[in-house]
CSV table of C-alpha atoms in Angstrom, one decimal:
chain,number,residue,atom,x,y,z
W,1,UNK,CA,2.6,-20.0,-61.1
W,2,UNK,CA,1.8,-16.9,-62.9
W,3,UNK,CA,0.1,-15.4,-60.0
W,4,UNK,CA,3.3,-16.0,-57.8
W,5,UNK,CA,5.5,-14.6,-60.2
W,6,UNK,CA,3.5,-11.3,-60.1
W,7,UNK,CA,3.8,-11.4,-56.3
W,8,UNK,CA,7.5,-11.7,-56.8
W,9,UNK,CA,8.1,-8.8,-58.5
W,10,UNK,CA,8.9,-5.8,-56.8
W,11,UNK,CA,10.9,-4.2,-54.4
W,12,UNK,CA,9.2,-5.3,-50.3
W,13,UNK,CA,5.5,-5.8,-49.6
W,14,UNK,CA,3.0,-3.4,-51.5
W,15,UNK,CA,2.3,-0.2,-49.5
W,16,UNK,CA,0.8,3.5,-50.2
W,17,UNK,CA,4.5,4.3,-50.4
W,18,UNK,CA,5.1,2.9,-54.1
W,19,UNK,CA,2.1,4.5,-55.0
W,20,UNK,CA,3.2,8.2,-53.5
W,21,UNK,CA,6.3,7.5,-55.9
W,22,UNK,CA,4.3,6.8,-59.0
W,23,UNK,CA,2.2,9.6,-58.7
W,24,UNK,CA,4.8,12.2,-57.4
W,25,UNK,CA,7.0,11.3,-60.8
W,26,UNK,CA,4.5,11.4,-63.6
W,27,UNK,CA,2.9,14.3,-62.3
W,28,UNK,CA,5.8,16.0,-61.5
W,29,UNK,CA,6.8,15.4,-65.3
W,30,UNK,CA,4.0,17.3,-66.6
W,31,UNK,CA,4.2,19.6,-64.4
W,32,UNK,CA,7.4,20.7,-65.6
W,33,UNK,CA,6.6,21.0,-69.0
W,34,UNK,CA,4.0,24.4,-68.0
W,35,UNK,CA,6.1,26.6,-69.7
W,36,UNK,CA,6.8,25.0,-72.6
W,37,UNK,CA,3.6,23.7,-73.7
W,38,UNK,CA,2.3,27.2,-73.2
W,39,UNK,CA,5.1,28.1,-76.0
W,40,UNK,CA,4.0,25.3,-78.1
W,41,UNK,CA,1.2,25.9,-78.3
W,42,UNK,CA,0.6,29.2,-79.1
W,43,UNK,CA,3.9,28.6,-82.1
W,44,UNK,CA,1.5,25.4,-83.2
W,45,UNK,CA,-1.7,27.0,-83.3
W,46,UNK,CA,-1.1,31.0,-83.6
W,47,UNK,CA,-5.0,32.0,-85.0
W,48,UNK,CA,-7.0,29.8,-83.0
W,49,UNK,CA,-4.9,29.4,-79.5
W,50,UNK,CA,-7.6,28.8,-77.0
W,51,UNK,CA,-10.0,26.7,-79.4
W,52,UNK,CA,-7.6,24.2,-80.2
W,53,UNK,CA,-6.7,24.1,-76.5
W,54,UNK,CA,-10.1,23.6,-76.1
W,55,UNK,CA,-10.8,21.1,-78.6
W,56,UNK,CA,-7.4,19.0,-77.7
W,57,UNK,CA,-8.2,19.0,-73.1
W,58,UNK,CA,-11.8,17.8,-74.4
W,59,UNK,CA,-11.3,15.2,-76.5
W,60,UNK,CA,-8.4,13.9,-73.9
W,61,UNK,CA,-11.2,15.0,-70.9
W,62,UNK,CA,-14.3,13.0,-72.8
W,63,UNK,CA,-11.9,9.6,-73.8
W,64,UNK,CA,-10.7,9.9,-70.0
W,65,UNK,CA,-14.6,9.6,-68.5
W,66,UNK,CA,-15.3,6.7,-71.3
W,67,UNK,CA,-12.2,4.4,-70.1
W,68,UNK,CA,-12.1,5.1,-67.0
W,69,UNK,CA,-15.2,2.4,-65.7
W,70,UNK,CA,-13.2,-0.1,-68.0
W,71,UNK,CA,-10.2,0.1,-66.6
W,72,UNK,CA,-11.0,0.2,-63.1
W,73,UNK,CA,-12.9,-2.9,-63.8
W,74,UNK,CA,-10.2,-4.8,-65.8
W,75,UNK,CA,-7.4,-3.9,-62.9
W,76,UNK,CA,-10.2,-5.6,-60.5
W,77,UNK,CA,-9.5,-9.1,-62.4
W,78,UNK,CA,-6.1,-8.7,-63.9
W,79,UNK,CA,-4.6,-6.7,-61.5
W,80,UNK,CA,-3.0,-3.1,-60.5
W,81,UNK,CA,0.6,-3.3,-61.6
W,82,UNK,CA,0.1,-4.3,-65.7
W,83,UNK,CA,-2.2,-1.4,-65.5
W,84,UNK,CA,-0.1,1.3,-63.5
W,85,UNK,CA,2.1,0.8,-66.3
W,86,UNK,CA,0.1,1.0,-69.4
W,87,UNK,CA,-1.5,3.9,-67.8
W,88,UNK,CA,1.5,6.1,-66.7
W,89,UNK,CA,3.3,5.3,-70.2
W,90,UNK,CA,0.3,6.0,-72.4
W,91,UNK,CA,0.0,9.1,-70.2
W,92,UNK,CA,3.8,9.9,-71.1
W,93,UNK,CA,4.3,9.2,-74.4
W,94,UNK,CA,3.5,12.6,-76.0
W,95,UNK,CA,6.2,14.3,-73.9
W,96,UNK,CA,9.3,13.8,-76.0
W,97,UNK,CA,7.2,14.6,-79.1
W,98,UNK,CA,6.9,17.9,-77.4
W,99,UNK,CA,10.1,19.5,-79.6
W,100,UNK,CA,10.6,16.6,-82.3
W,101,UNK,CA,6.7,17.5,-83.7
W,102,UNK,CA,4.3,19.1,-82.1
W,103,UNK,CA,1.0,18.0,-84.5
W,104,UNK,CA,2.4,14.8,-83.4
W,105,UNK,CA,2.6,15.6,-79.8
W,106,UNK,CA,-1.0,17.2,-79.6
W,107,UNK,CA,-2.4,14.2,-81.0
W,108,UNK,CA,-0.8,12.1,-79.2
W,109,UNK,CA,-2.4,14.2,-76.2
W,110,UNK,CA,-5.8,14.0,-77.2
W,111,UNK,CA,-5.6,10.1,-77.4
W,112,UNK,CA,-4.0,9.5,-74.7
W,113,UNK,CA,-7.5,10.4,-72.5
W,114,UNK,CA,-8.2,6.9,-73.1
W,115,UNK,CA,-5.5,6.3,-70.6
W,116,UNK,CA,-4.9,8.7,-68.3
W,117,UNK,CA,-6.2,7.4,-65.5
W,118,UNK,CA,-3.5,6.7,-63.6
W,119,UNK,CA,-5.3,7.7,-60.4
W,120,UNK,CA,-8.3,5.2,-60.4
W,121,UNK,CA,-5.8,2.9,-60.6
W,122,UNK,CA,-3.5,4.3,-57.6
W,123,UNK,CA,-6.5,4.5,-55.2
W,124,UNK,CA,-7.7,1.0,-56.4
W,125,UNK,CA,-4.2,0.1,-55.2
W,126,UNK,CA,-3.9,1.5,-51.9
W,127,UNK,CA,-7.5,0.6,-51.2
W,128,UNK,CA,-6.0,-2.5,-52.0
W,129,UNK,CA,-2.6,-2.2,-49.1
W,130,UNK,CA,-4.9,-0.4,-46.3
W,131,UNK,CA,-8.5,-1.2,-44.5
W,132,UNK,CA,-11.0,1.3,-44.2
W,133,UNK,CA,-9.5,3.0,-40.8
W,134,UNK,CA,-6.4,3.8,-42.7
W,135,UNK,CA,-7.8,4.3,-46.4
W,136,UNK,CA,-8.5,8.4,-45.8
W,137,UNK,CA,-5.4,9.2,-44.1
W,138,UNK,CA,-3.4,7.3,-46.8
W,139,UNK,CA,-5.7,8.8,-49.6
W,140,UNK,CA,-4.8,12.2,-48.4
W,141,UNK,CA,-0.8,11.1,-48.8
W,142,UNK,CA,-1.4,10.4,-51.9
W,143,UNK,CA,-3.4,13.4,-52.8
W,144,UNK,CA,-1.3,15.9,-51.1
W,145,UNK,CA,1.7,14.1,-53.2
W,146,UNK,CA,0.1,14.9,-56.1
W,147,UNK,CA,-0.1,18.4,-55.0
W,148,UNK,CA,3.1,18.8,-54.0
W,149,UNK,CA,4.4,18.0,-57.5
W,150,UNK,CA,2.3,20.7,-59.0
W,151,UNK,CA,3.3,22.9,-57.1
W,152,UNK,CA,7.4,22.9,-57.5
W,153,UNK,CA,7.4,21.5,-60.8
W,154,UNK,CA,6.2,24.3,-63.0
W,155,UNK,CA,8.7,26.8,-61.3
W,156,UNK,CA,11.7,24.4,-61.4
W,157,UNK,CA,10.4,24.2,-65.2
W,158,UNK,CA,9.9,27.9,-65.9
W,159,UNK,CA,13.7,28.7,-64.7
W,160,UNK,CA,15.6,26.0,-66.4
W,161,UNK,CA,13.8,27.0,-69.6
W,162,UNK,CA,14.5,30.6,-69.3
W,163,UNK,CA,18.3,29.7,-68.3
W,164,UNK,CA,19.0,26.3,-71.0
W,165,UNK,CA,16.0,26.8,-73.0
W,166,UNK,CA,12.8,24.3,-73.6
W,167,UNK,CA,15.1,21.3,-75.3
W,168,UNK,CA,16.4,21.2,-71.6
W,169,UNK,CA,13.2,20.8,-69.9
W,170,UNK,CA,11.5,18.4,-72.3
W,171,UNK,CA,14.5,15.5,-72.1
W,172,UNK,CA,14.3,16.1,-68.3
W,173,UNK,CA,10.7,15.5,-68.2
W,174,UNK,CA,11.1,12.9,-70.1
W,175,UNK,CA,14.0,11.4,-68.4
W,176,UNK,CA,11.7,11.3,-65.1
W,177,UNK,CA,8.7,9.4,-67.1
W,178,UNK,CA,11.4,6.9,-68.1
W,179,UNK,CA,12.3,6.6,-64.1
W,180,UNK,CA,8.3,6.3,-63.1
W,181,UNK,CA,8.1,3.2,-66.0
W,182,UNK,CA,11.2,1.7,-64.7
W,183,UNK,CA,10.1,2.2,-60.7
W,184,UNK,CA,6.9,0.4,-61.9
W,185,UNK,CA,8.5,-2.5,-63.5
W,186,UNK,CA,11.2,-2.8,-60.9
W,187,UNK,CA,10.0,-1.9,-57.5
W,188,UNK,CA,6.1,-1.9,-57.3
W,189,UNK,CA,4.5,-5.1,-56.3
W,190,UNK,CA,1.2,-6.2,-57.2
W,191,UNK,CA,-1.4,-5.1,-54.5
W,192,UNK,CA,-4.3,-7.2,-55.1
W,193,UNK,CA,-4.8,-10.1,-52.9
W,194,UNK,CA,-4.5,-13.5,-54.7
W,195,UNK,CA,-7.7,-14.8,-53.8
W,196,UNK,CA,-9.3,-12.2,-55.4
W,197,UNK,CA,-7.5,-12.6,-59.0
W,198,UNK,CA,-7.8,-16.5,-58.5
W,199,UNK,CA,-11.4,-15.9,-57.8
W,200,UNK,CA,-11.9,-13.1,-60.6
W,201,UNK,CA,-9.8,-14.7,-63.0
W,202,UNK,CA,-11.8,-15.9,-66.4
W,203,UNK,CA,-15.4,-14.8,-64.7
W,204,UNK,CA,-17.5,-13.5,-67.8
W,205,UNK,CA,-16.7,-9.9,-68.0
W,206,UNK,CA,-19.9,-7.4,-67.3
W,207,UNK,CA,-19.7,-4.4,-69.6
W,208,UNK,CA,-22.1,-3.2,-67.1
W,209,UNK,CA,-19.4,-2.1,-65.3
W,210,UNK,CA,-17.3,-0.2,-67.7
W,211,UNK,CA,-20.7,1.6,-68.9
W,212,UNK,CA,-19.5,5.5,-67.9
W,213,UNK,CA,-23.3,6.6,-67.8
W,214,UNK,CA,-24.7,3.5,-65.8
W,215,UNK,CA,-24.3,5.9,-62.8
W,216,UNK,CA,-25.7,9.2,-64.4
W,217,UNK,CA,-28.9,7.0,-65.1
W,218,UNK,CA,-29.6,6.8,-61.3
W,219,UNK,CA,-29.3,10.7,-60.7
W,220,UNK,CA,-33.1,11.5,-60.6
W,221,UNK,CA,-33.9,8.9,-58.5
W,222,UNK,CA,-33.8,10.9,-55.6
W,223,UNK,CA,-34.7,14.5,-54.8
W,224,UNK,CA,-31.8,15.1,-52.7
W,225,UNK,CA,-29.1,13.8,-54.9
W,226,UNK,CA,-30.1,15.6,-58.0
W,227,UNK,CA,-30.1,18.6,-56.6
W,228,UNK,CA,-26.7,17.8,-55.6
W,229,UNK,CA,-26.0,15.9,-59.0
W,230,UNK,CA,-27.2,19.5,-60.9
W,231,UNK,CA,-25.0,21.6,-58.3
W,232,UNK,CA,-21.6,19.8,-59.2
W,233,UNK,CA,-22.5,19.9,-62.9
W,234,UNK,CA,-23.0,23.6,-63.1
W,235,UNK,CA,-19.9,24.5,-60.6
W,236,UNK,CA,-17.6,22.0,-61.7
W,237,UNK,CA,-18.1,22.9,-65.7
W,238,UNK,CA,-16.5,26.3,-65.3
W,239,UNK,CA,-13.9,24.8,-62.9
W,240,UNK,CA,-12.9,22.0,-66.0
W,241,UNK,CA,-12.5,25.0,-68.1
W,242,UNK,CA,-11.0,27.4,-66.5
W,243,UNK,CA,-8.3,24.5,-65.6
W,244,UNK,CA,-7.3,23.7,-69.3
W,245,UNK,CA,-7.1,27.7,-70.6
W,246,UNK,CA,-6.3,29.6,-67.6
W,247,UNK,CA,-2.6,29.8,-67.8
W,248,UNK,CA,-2.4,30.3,-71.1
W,249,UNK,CA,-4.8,33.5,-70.9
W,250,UNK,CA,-2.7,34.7,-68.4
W,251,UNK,CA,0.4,34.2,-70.7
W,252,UNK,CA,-1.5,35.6,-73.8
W,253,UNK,CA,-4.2,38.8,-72.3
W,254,UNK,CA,-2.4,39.4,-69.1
W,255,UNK,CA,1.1,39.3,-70.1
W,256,UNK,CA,2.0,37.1,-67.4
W,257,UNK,CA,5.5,35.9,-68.1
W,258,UNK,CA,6.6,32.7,-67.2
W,259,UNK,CA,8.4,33.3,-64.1
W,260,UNK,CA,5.0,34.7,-63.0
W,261,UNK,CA,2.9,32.0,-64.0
W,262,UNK,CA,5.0,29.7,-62.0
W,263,UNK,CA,4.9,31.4,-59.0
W,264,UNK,CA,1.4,31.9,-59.2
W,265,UNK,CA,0.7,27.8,-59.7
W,266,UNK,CA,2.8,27.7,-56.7
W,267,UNK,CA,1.0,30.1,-54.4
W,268,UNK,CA,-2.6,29.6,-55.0
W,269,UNK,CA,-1.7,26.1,-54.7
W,270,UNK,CA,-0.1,26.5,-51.5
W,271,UNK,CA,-3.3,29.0,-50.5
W,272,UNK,CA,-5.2,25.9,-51.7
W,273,UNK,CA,-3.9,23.4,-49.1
W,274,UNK,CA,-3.9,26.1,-46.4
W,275,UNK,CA,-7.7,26.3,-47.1
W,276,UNK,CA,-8.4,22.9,-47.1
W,277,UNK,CA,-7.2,21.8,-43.7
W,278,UNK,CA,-7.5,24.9,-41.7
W,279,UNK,CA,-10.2,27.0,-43.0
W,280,UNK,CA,-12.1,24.1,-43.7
W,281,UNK,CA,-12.5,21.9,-40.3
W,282,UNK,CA,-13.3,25.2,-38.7
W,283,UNK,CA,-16.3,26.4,-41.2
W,284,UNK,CA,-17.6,22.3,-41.4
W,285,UNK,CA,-17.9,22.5,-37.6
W,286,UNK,CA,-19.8,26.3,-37.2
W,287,UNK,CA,-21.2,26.6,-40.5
W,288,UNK,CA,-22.1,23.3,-41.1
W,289,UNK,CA,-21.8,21.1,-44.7
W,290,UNK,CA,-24.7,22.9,-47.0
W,291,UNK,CA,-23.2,26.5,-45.5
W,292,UNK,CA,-19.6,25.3,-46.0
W,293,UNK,CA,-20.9,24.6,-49.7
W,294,UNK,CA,-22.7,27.9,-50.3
W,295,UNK,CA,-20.2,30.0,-49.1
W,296,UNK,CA,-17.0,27.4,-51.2
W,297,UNK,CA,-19.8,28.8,-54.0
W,298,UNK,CA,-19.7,32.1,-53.4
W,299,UNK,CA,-15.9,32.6,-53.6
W,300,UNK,CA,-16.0,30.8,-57.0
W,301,UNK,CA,-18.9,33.4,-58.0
W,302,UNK,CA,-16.7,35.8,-57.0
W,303,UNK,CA,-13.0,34.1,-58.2
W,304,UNK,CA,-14.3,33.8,-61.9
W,305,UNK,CA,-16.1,37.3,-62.2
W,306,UNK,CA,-12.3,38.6,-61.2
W,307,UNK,CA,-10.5,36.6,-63.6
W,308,UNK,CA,-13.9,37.5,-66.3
W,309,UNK,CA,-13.6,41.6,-65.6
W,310,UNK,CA,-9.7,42.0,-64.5
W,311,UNK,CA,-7.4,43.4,-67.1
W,312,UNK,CA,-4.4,44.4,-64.4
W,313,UNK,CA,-1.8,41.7,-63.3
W,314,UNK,CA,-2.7,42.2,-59.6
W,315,UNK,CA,-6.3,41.6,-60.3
W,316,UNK,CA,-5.3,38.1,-61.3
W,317,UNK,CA,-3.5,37.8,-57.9
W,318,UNK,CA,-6.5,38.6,-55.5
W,319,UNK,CA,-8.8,36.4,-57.8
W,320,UNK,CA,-6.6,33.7,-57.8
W,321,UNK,CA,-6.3,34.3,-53.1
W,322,UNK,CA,-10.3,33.9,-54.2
W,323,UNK,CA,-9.6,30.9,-55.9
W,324,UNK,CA,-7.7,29.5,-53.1
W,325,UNK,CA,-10.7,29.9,-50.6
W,326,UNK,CA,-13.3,28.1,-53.2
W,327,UNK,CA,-11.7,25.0,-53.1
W,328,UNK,CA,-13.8,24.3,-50.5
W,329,UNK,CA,-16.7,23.8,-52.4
W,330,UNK,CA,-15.7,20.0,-53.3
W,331,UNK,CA,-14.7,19.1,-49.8
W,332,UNK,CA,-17.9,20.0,-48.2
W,333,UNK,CA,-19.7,18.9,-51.5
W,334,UNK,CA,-18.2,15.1,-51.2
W,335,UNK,CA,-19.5,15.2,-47.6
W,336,UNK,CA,-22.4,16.2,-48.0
W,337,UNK,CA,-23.9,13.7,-50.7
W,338,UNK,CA,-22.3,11.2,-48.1
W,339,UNK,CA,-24.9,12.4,-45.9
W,340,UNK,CA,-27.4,12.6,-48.4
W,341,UNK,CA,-27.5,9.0,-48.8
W,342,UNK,CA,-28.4,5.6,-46.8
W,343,UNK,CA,-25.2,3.5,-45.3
W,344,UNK,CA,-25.6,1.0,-48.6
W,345,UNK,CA,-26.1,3.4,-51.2
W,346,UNK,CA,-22.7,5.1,-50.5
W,347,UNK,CA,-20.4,3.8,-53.6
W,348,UNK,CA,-23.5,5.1,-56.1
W,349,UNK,CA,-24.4,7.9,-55.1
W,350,UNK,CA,-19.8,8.7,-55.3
W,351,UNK,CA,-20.1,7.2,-58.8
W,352,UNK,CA,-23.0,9.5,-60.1
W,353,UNK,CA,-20.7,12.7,-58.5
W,354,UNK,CA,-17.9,10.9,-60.2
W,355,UNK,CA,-19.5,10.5,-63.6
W,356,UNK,CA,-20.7,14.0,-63.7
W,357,UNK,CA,-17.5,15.8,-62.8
W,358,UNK,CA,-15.3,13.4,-65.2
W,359,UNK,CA,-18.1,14.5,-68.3
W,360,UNK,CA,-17.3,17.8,-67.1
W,361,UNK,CA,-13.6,17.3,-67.9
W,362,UNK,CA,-14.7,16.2,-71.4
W,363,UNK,CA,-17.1,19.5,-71.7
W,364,UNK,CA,-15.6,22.2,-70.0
W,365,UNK,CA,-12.5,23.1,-72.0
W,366,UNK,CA,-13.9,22.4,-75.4
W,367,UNK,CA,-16.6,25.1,-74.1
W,368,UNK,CA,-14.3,27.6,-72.6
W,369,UNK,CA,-12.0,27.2,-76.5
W,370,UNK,CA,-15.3,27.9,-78.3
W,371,UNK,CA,-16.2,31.1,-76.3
W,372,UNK,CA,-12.7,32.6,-76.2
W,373,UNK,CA,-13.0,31.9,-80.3
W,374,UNK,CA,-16.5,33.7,-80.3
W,375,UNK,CA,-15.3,36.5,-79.0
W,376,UNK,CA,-12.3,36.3,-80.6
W,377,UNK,CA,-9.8,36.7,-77.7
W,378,UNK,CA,-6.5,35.7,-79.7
W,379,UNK,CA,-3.0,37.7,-80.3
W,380,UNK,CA,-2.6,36.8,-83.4
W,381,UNK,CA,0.0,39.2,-84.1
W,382,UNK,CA,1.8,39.8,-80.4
W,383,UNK,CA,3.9,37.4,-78.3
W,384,UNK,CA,2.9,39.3,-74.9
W,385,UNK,CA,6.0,37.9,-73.4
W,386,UNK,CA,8.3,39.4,-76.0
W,387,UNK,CA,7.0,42.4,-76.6
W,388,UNK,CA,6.6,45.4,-74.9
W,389,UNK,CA,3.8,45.4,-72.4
W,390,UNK,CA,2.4,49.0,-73.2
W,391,UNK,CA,1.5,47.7,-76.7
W,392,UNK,CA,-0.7,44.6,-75.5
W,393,UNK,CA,-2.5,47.4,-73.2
W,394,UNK,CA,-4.6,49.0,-76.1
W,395,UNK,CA,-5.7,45.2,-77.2
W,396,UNK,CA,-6.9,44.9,-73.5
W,397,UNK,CA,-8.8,48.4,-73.3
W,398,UNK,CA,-10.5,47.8,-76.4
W,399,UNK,CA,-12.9,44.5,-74.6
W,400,UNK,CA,-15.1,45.3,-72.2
W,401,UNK,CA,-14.3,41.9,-71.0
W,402,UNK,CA,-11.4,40.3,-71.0
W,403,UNK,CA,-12.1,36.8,-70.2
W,404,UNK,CA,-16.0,36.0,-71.3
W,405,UNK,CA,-15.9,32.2,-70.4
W,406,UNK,CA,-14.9,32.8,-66.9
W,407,UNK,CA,-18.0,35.4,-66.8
W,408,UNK,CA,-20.3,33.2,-68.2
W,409,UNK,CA,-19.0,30.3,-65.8
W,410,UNK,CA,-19.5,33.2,-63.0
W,411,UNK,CA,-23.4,32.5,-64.3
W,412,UNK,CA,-23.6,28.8,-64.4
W,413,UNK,CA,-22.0,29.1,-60.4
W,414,UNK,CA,-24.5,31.6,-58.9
W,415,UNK,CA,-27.1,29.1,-60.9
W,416,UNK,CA,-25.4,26.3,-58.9
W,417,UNK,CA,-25.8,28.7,-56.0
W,418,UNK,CA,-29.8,28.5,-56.3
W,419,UNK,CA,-30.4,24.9,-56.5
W,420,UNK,CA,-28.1,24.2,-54.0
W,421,UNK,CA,-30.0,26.3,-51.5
W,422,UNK,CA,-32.8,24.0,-51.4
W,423,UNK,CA,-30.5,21.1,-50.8
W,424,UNK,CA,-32.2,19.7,-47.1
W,425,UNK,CA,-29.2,19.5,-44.7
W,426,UNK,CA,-29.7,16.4,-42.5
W,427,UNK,CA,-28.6,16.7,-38.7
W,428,UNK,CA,-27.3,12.8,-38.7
W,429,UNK,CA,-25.0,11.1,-40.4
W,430,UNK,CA,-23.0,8.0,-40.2
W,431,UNK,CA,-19.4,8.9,-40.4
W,432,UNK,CA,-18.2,5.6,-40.6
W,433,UNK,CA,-20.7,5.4,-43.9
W,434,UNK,CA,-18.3,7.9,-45.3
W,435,UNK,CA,-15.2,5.9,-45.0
W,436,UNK,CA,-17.2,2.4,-46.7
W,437,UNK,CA,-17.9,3.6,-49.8
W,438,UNK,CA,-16.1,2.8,-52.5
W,439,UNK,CA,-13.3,3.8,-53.4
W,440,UNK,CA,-12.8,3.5,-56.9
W,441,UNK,CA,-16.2,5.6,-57.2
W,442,UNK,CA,-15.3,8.2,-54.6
W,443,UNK,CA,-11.5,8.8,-55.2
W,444,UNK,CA,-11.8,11.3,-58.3
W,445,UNK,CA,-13.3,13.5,-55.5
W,446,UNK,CA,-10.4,13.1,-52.8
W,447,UNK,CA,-8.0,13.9,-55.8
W,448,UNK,CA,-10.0,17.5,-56.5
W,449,UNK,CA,-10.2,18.4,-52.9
W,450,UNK,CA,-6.5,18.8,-52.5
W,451,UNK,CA,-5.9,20.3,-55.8
């Protein structure tokens, strides 16, 4: 009886369609809420901006790779709906705490890694609604979604703030979080068969499976796949951090108001896309995967030395055209480690690049907080976006370099660069292997290739 009351519920047969929603609103939330937070934060934690930035996206990052397993594997027995919702409200909570008190709202941030994992669920869902001919196409929907909602968002944010100020912003962000709760309840119908809860239902529960390392303990097991395994580390670290910091060192050392910074989101995302369907198919089919990967590589070698060096506003512009071209790397990367590894070994060898990239979420920004503390890149004293630029000019001159996390990630990449030129590219592969793997284990990876 319970079961068919869950199948009840909801608004027509479950399709990618509900999920598109749910993902287009929560992140579209956030995403308006760039400029404020940016504010916030900087009024919350004037001495030590970018380390508490640091501290609070790693603690969030970390809790997020130590659910996520758990999660995934509780929605496989008690279904995807219950846990759409307790993810996107956990994930949505802090935002009206944004104005009423911000210690509150930070917290409430850092703990609420523990569930935001709203996409494991969504691709557990629409792997659930699609079979495997289908699954990357409606992926991709989903993806691009997601992108899409990034890449309005912040600017729709930025002007309504500057016009009706950050209260404005905030209730509407939190307005549309209410909507995504109530489109969950309402109109999303569970996706998983009933067979499979009936068959799942009361089995002992393996804690195997919500183990976050249980796939980084397989990495050295082969050649190939570590060197692989040690490439996405040491690329993807930098690429965590520069995430959770970047727009607030471009608010902060660059004087980028937040107009700008909107705009900017929206370009290089729109560059990003651009990148990943045209640019991409042609370099995968006269480059190849590995060259695809070494030359993604490159342009990130070369993106974060820009953003490391450059002190002028339009150096932050051709880095971040860079930027746009090295979100390739992933892409190729996903495909190549597909290669890499035998028809049935698909799902683990996805879950080790998986692991590794979500403990990079965890490590990156806390690293990128403490170097920006070491060398004590912080204006205590200015608001660049209130006073007048000449007078933030003499702070610049006085570093040789501006942004010293993005130079020493610059280091970790052309590291990455080395191993993964000894990465043996193999002639023949199984595309069909590709599409049967997983896709609770390989769907963090279709989520960073379109962002």
């Amino acid at each position: 009886v319970k079961v068919r009351r869950l199948q009840s519920q909801g608004i027509g047969r479950p399709s990618v369609y509900h999920a598109v929603v749910v993902i287009f609103l929560e992140f579209f939330a956030w995403g308006l809420l760039t400029t404020p937070m940016l504010t916030v934060l900087h009024e919350t934690f004037p001495q030590h901006t970018f380390l508490m930035n640091g501290l609070i996206q790693g603690v969030k990052g970390l809790l997020s790779f130590m659910s996520a397993p758990l999660i995934g594997a509780l929605s496989d027995v008690w279904g995807r709906r219950s846990f759409l919702l307790i993810t996107v409200f956990f994930t949505c909570a802090p935002i009206p705490l944004m104005r009423l008190s911000p210690w509150w709202y930070f917290a409430m941030i850092s703990m609420s890694g523990a569930f935001s994992v709203t996409f494991s669920v969504i691709f557990a869902y629409v792997a659930d609604v699609t079979d495997e001919r289908e699954r990357s196409t409606a992926y991709g929907l989903v993806s691009a979604t997601f992108a899409a909602s990034l890449v309005t968002s912040p600017a729709i944010g930025a002007y309504l703030s500057a016009w009706y100020g950050d209260n404005l912003v905030v209730l509407l962000a939190t307005l549309i979080s209410l909507a995504d709760i109530c489109f969950i309840l309402l109109a999303v119908p569970e996706s998983l068969p009933d067979k499979m809860r009936l068959n799942t239902w009361g089995t002992p529960f393996s804690w195997e499976q919500a183990d976050p390392f249980a796939s980084l303990r397989k990495v050295g097991q082969d050649s190939t796949v570590l060197l692989i395994c040690i490439t996405v580390f040491l690329s993807y670290l930098p690429e965590a951090g520069q995430y959770s910091s970047f727009f607030l060192y471009l608010r902060q050392v660059i004087n980028f108001s937040s107009t700008t910074i909107a705009v900017f989101i929206g370009v290089v995302g729109i560059l990003s896309i651009v990148a990943q369907t045209l640019f991409l198919t042609l370099l995968m089919r006269y480059l190849g995967n590995k060259n695809t990967v070494l030359l993604g590589l490159g342009f990130q070698i070369l993106q974060l030395a820009w953003y490391g060096f450059g002190s002028e506003p339009w150096m932050m512009w051709a880095a971040g055209a860079v930027a746009a071209m090295s979100s390739i790397t992933f892409p190729a990367v996903s495909a190549l480690v597909s290669q890499s590894a035998d028809p049935d070994k698909q799902g683990v060898v996805q879950g080790m690049i998986t692991g590794i990239r979500g403990l990079c979420n965890g490590l990156g920004p806390a690293l990128y907080g403490f170097i920006f503390f070491l060398f004590n890149v912080e204006l205590n004293t200015l608001d660049p976006i209130q006073e007048d630029p000449c007078l933030v000019c003499p702070v610049l001159q006085q570093a040789l370099i501006p942004g010293p996390p993005f130079l020493l990630g610059a280091c970790t990449v052309v590291v990455a660069f080395l191993v993964a030129l000894f990465i043996p590219e193999k002639t023949c592969c199984s595309s069909s292997s590709s599409s049967s793997s997983d896709a609770e284990d390989s769907e963090p990876l279709l989520h960073d290739s379109i962002v």
